Tab-separated table of C-alpha atoms and ligand atoms in Angstrom:
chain	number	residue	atom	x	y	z
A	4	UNK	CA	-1.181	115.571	-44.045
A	5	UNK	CA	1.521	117.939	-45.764
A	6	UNK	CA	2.158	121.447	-43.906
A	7	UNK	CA	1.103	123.068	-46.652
A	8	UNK	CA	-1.204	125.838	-44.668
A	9	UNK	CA	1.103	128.960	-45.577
A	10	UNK	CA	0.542	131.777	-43.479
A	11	UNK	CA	-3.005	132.784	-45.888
A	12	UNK	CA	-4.411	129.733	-44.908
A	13	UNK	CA	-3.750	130.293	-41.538
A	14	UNK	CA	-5.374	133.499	-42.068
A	15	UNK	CA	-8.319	132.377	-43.571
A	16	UNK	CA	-8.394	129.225	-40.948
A	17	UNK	CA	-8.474	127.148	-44.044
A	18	UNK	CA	-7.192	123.293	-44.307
A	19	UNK	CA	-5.513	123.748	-47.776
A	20	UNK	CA	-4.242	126.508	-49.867
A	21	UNK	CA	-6.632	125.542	-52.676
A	22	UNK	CA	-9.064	128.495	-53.576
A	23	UNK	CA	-12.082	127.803	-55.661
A	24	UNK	CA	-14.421	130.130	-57.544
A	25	UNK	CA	-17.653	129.414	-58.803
A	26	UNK	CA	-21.036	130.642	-59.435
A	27	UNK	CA	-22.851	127.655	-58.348
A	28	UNK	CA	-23.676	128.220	-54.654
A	29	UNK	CA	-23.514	124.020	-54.262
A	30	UNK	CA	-19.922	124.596	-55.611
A	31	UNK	CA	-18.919	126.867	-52.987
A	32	UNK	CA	-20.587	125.447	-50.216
A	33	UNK	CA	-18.726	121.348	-50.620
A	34	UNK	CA	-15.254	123.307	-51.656
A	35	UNK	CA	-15.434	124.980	-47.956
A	36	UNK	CA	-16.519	121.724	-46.289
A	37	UNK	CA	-13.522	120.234	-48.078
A	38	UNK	CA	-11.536	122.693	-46.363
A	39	UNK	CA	-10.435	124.873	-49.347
A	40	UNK	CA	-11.584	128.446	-49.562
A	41	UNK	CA	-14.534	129.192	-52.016
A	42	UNK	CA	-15.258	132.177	-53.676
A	43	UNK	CA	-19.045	133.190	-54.969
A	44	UNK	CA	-19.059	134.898	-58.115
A	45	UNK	CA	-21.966	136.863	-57.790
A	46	UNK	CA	-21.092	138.735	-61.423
A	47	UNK	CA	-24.159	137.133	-63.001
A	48	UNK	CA	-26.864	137.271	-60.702
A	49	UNK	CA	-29.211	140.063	-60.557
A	50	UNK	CA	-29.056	142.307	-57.356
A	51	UNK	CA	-32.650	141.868	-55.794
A	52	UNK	CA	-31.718	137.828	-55.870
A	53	UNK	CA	-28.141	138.743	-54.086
A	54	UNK	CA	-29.474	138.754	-50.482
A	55	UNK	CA	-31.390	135.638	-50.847
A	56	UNK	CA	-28.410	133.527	-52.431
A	57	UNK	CA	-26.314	134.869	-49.974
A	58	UNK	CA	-28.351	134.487	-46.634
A	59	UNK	CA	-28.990	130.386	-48.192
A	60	UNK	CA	-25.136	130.295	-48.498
A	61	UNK	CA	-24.200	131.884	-45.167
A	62	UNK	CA	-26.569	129.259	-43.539
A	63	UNK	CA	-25.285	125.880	-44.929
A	64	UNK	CA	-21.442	126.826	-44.561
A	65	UNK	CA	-22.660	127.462	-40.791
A	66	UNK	CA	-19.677	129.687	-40.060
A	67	UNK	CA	-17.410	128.263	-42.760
A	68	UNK	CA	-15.097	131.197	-44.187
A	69	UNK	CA	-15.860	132.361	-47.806
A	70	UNK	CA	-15.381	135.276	-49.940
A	71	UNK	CA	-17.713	137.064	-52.909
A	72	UNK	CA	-15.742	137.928	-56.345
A	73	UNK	CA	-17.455	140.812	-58.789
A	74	UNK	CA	-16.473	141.702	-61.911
A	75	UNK	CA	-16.220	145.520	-61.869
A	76	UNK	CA	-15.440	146.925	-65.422
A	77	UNK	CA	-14.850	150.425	-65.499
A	78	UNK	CA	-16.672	152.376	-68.531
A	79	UNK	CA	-19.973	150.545	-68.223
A	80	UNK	CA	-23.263	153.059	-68.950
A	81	UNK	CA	-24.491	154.958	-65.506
A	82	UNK	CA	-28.004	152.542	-65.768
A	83	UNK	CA	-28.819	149.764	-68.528
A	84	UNK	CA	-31.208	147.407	-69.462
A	85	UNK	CA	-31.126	144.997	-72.438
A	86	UNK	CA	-33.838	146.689	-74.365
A	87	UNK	CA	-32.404	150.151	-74.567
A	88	UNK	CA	-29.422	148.778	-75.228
A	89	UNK	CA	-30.709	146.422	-77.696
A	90	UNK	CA	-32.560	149.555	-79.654
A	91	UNK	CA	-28.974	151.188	-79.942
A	92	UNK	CA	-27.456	148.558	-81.947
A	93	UNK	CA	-25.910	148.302	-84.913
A	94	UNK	CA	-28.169	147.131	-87.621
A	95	UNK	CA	-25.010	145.191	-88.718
A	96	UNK	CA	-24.606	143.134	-85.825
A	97	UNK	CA	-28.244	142.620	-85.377
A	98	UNK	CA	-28.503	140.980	-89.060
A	99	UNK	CA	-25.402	138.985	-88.352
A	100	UNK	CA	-27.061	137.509	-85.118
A	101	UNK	CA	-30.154	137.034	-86.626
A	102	UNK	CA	-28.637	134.832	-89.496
A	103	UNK	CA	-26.974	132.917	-87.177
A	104	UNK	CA	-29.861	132.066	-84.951
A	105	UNK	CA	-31.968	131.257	-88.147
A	106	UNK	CA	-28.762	129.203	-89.285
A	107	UNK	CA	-28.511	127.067	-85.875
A	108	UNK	CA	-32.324	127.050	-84.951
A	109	UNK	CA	-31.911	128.630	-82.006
A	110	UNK	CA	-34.907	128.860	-80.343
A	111	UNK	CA	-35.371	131.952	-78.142
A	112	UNK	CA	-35.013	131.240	-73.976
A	113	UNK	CA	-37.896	130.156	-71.805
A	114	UNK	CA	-37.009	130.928	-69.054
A	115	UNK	CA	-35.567	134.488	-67.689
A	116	UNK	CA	-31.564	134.535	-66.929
A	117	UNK	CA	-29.337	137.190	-65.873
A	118	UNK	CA	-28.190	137.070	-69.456
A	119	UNK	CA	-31.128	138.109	-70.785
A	120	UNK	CA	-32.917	140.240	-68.079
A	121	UNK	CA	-29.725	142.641	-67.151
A	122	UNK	CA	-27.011	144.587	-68.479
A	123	UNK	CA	-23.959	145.424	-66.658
A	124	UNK	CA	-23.978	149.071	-65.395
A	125	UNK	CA	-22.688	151.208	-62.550
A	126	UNK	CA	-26.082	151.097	-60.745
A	127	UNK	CA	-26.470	147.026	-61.092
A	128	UNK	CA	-22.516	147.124	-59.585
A	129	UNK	CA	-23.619	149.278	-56.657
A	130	UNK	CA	-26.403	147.193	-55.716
A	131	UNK	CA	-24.085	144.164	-56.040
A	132	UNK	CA	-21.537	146.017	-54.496
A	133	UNK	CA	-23.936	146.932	-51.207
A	134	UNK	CA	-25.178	143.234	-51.019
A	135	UNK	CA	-21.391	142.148	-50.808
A	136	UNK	CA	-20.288	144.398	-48.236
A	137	UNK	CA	-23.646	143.213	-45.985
A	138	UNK	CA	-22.892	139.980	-46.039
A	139	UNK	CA	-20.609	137.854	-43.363
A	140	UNK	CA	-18.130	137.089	-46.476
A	141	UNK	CA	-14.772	137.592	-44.841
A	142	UNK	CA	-13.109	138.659	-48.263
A	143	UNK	CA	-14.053	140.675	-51.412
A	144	UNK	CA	-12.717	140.012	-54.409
A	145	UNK	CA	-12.756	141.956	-57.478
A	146	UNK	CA	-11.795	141.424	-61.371
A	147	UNK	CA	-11.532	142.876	-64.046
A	148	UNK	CA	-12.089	146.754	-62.299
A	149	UNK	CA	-10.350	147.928	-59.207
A	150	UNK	CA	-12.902	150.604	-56.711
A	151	UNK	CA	-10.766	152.374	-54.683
A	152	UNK	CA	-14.590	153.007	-52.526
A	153	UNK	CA	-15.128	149.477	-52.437
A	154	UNK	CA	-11.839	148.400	-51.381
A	155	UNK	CA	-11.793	150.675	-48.441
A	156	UNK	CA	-15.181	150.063	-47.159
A	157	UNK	CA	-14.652	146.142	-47.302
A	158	UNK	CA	-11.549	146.461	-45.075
A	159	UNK	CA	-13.122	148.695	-42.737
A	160	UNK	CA	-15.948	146.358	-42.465
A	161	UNK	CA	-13.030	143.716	-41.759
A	162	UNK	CA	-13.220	141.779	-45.008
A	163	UNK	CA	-9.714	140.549	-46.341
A	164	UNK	CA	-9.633	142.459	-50.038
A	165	UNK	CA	-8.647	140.377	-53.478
A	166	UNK	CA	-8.445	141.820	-57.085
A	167	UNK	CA	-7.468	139.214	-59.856
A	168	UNK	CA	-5.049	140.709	-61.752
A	169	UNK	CA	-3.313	139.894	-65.171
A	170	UNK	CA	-0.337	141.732	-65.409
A	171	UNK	CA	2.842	143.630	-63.811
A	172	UNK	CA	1.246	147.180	-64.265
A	173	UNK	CA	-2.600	146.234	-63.194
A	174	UNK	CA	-1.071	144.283	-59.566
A	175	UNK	CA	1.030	147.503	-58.934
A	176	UNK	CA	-2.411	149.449	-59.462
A	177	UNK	CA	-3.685	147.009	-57.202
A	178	UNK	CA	-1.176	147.168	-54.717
A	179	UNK	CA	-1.310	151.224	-54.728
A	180	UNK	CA	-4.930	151.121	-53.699
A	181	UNK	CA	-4.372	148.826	-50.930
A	182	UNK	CA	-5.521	145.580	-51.951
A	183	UNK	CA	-4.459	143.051	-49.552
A	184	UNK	CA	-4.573	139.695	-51.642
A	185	UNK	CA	-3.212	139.594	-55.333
A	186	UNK	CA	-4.542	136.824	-57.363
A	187	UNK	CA	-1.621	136.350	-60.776
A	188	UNK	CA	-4.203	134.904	-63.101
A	189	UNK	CA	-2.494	133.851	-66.333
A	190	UNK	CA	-3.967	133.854	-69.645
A	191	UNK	CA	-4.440	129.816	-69.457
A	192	UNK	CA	-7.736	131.284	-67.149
A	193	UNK	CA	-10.685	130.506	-68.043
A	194	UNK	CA	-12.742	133.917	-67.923
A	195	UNK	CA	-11.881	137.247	-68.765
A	196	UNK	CA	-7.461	137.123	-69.281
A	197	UNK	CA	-4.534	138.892	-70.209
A	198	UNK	CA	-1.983	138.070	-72.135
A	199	UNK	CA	0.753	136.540	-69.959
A	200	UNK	CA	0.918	132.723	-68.812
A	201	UNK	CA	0.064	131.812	-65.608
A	202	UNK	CA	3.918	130.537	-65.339
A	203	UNK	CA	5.583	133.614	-66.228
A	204	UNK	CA	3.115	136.009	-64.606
A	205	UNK	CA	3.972	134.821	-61.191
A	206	UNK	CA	7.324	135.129	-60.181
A	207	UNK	CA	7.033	138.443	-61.259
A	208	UNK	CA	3.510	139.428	-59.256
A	209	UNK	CA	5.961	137.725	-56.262
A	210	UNK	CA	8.479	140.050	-56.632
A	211	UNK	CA	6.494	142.825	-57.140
A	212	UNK	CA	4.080	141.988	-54.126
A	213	UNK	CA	6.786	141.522	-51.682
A	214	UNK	CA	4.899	140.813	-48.696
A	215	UNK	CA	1.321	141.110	-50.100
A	216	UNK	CA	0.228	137.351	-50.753
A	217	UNK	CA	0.076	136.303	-53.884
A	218	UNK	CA	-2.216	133.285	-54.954
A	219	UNK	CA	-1.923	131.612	-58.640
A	220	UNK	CA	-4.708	131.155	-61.179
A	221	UNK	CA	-5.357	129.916	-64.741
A	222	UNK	CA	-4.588	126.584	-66.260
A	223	UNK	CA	-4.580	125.013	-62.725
A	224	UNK	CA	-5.768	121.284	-62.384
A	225	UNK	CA	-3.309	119.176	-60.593
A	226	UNK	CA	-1.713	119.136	-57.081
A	227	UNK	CA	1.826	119.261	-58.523
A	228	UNK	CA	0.752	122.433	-60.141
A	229	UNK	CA	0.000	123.783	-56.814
A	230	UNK	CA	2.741	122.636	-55.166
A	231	UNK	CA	4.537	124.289	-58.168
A	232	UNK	CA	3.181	127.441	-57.409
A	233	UNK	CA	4.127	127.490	-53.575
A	234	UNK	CA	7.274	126.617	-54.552
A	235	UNK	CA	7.352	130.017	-57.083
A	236	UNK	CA	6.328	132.005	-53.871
A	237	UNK	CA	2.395	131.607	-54.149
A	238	UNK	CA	0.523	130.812	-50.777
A	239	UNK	CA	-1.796	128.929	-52.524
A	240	UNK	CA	-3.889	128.389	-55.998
A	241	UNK	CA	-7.153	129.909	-57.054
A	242	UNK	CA	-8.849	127.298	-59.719
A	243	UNK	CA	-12.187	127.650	-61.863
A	244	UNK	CA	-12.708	125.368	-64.439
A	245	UNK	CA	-12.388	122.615	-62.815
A	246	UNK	CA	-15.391	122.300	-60.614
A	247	UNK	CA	-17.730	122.299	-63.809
A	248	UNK	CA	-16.830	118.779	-63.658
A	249	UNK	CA	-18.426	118.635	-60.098
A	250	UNK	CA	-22.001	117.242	-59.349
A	251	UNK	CA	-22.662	120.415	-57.438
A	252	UNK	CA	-22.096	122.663	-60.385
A	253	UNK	CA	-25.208	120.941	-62.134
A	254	UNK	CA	-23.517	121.930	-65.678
A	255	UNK	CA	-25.497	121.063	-68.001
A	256	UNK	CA	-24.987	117.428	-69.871
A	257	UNK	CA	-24.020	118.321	-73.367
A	258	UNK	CA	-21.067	121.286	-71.783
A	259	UNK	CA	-20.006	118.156	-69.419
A	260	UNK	CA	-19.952	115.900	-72.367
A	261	UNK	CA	-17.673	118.463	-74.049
A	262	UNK	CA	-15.399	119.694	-71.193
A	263	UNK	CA	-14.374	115.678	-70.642
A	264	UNK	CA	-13.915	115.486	-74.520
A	265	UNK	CA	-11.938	118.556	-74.668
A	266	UNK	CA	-8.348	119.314	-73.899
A	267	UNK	CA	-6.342	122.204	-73.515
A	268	UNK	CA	-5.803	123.227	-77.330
A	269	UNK	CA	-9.866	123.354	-77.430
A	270	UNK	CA	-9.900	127.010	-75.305
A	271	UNK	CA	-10.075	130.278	-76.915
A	272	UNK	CA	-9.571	133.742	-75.947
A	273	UNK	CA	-12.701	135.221	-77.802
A	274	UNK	CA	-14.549	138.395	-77.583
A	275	UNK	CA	-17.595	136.910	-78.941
A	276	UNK	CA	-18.946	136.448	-75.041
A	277	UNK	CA	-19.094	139.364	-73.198
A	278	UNK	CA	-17.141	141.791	-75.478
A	279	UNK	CA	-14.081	141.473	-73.316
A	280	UNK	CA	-11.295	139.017	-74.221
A	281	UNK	CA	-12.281	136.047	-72.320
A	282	UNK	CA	-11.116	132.299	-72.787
A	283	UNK	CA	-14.311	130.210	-73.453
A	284	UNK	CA	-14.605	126.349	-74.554
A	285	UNK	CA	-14.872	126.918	-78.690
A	286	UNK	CA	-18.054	125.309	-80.089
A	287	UNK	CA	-19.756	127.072	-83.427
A	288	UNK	CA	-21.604	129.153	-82.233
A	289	UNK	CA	-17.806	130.487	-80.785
A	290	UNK	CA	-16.255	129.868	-84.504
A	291	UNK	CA	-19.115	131.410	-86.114
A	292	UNK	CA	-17.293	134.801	-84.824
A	293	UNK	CA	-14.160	134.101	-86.269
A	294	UNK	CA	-15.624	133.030	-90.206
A	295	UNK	CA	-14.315	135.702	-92.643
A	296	UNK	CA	-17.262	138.696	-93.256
A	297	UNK	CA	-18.088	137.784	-89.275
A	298	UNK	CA	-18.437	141.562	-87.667
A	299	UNK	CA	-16.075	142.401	-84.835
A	300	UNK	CA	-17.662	141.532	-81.453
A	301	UNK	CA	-19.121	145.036	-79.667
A	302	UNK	CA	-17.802	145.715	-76.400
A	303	UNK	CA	-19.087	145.309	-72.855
A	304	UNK	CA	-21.814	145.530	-72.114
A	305	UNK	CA	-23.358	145.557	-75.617
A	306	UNK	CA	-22.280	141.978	-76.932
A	307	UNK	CA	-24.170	140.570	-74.031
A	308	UNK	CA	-26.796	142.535	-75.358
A	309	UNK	CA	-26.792	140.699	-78.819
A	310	UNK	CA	-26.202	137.712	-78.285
A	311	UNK	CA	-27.553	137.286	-73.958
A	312	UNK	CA	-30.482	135.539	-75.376
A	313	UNK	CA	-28.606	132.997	-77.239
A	314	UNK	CA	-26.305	132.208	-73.960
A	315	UNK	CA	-29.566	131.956	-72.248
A	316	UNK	CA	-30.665	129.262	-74.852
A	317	UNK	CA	-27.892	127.373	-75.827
A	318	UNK	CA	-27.843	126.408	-71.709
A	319	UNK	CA	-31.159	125.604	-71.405
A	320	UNK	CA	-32.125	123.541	-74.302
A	321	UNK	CA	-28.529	121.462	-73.641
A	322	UNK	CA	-27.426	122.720	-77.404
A	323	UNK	CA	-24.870	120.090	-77.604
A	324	UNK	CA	-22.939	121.449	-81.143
A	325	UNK	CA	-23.238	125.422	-80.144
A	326	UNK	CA	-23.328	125.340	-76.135
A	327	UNK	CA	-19.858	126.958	-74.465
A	328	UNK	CA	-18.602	128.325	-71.180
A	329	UNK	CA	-16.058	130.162	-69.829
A	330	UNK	CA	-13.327	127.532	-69.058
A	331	UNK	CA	-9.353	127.307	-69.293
A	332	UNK	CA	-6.651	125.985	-70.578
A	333	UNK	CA	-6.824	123.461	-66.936
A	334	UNK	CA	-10.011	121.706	-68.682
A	335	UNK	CA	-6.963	118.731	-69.663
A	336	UNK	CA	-7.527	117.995	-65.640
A	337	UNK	CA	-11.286	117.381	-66.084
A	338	UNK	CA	-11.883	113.526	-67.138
A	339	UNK	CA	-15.330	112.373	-65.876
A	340	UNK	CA	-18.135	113.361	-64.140
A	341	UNK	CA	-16.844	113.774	-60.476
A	342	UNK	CA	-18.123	115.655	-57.202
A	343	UNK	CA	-16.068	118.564	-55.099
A	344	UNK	CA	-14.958	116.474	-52.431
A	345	UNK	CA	-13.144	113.829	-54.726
A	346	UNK	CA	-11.726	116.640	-56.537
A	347	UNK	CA	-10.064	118.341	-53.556
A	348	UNK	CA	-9.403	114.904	-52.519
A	349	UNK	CA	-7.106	113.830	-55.393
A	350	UNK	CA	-5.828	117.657	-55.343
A	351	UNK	CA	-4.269	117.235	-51.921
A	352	UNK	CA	-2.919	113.470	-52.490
A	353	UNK	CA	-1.344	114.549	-55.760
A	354	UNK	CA	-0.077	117.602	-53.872
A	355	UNK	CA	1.242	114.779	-51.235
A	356	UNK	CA	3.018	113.111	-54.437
A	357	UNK	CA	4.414	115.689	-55.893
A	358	UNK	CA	5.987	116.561	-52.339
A	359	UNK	CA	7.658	112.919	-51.841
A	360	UNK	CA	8.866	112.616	-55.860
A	361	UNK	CA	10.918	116.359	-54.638
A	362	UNK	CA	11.823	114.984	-51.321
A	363	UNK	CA	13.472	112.102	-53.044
A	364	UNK	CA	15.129	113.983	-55.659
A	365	UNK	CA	16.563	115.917	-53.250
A	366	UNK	CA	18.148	113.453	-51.308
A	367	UNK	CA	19.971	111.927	-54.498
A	368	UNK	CA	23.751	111.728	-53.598
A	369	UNK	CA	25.209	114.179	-56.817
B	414	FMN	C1	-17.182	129.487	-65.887
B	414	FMN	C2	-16.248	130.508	-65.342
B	414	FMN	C3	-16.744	131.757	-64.964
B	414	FMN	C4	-15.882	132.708	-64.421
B	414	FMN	N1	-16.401	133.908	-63.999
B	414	FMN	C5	-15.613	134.764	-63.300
B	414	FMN	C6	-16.165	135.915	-62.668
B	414	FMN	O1	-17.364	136.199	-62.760
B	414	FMN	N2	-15.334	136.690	-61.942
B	414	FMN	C7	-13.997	136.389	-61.793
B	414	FMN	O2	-13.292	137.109	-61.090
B	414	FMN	N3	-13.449	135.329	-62.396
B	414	FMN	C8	-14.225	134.502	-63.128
B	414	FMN	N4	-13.677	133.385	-63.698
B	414	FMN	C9	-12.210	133.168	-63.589
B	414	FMN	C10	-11.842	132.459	-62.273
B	414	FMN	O3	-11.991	133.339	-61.178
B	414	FMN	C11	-10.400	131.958	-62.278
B	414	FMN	O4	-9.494	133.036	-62.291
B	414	FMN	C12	-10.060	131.042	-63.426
B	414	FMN	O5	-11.083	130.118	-63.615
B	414	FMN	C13	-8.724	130.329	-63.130
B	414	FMN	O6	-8.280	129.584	-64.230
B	414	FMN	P1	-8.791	128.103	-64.559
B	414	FMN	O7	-10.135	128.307	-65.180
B	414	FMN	O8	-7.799	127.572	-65.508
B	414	FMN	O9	-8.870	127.355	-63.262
B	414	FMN	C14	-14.501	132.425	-64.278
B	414	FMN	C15	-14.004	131.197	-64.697
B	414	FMN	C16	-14.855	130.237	-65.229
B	414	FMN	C17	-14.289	128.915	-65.662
């Protein structure tokens, strides 16, 4: 096995400096027993169903580190629900969406989702916020919005603080407010981006960070790549997309389908998701936001508003032409249906290849 437990790791008592987020709870659980470090987004689930997910998680890792990521925006309404918000919208959009639903037959949900049952606002992020800083996570992370409140609370309660950050100005905002962990996550991410590569973001984010750690995200899906980033100064990578290709992530058959089909060219930053810019697998319902006389998406959390339902629906009936998901320029590194263990598996023995094809270079008489 390579020494590749930088000092993070050795914070985090962690086997390899691989980092994986996910939603799915399965996900996060086989990524610790693999010896990586996961991190539960919890952005999407509804704050009375918080405790529950997180007690069920806290019991099967059986003492296994983990940490919980939110997605804080700032300039989200003081309280929200989708049918206020869905009475305040522009007739526009509304007759847009409704041609488009009548033009895919798109059935509406059966089932509730987050998507359809919640709108981001400051009182669903303080009950998510409270249900994060009760449970044993030992790290926060945060995206998208930095809380000066939250960050202090989680390290007095001991919990190691992250924010994912996308550029020079947002990680020295970061850094100002104490953050302990700065995740340089490139515009290759899948999710909500900025606009600089993952490459070029972090050297800088290293510099600028100085002894902060730094940890590397977006367009990540091979151990060389992660080797690549220690090398740049990173203690280790933080990956997303690529556990959709995971059993445990249960994605649905038609996405799978598409994320093996699909490589790198096939991601687009859109705003058509959640009204922030956010790099999604394209599929038409996707395209159907960039035709000409297509409005401009709304913002957060009003596009989610519009178009929730049809998230909600395109997942559950398996909508093979229209169905999308976040995922990042990485998706090249996702080939077949796989499970979390193989993946971190072939991570760490590429990692191991990468590491003798260097050695030997190195040792190349001039
Ligand atoms: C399906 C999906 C959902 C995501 N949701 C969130 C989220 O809720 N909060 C967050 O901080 N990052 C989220 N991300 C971004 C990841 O944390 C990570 O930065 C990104 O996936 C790294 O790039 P990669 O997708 O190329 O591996 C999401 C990514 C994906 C693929």
């Amino acid at each position: 096995m390579l020494p590749f437990q930088t000092p993070l790791c050795q914070r985090l008592g962690i086997a390899h400096p691989i980092f994986g987020f996910s939603h799915e709870p399965d996900v996060v659980v086989a990524i610790a027993q693999a010896g990586g470090f996961p991190v539960l987004g919890l952005a999407r689930d509804a704050p009375q169903d918080i405790p529950a997910i997180v007690r069920d998680v806290e019991a099967r890792l059986a003492g296994l580190p983990y940490g919980i990521d939110l997605m804080l925006p700032a300039q989200v309404p003081e309280q929200a629900d989708p049918q206020s918000l869905q009475a305040a919208l522009p007739p526009a959009h509304v007759a847009f969406v409704a041609g488009l639903r009548e033009r895919f037959a798109i059935p509406p949900p059966g089932k509730p989702s987050f998507f359809t049952a919640h709108a981001r606002s400051e009182a669903l992020f303080q009950a998510q916020i409270d249900a994060v800083l009760n449970s044993k996570a030992c790290a926060v992370a945060t995206a998208i919005g930095l809380r000066a409140e939250l960050i202090a609370e989680a390290k007095r309660r001991g919990k190691l603080t992250f924010s994912l950050i996308g550029s020079v100005r947002h990680a020295r905002k970061a850094l100002d407010m104490g953050v302990e962990v700065l995740v340089a996550q490139g515009y290759d991410a899948g999710g909500h981006t900025g606009t600089v590569g993952t490459m070029s973001l972090l050297p800088q984010i290293v510099e600028l960070a100085q002894n902060t750690p730094v940890l590397a995200a977006g367009g990540i899906a091979t151990g060389a790549q992660i080797l690549g980033c220690i090398c740049s100064g990173a203690q280790g990578a933080w990956l997303g997309t690529l556990w959709m290709a995971a059993q445990e992530n249960h994605t649905p058959p038609a996405l799978l389908d598409r994320l093996i089909a699909s490589n790198s060219e096939d991601t687009i930053i859109s705003r058509a998701h959640s009204g922030k810019p956010c790099r999604v697998l394209r599929s038409d319902w996707i395209d159907a936001w960039n035709e000409a006389g297509a409005p401009p998406p709304l913002g957060m959390p009003h596009q989610q508003a519009l178009t929730g339902d049809v998230f909600a629906s395109i997942h559950e009936h398996n909508n093979a032409r229209l169905i999308y998901e976040a995922a990042g320029q990485s998706v090249f590194g996702i080939r077949e249906r796989t499970t979390v263990a193989a993946q971190m598996d072939l991570l760490v023995a590429q990692m191991d290849r990468a590491w003798d094809r260097m050695a030997g270079w190195a040792q190349q008489p001039a």
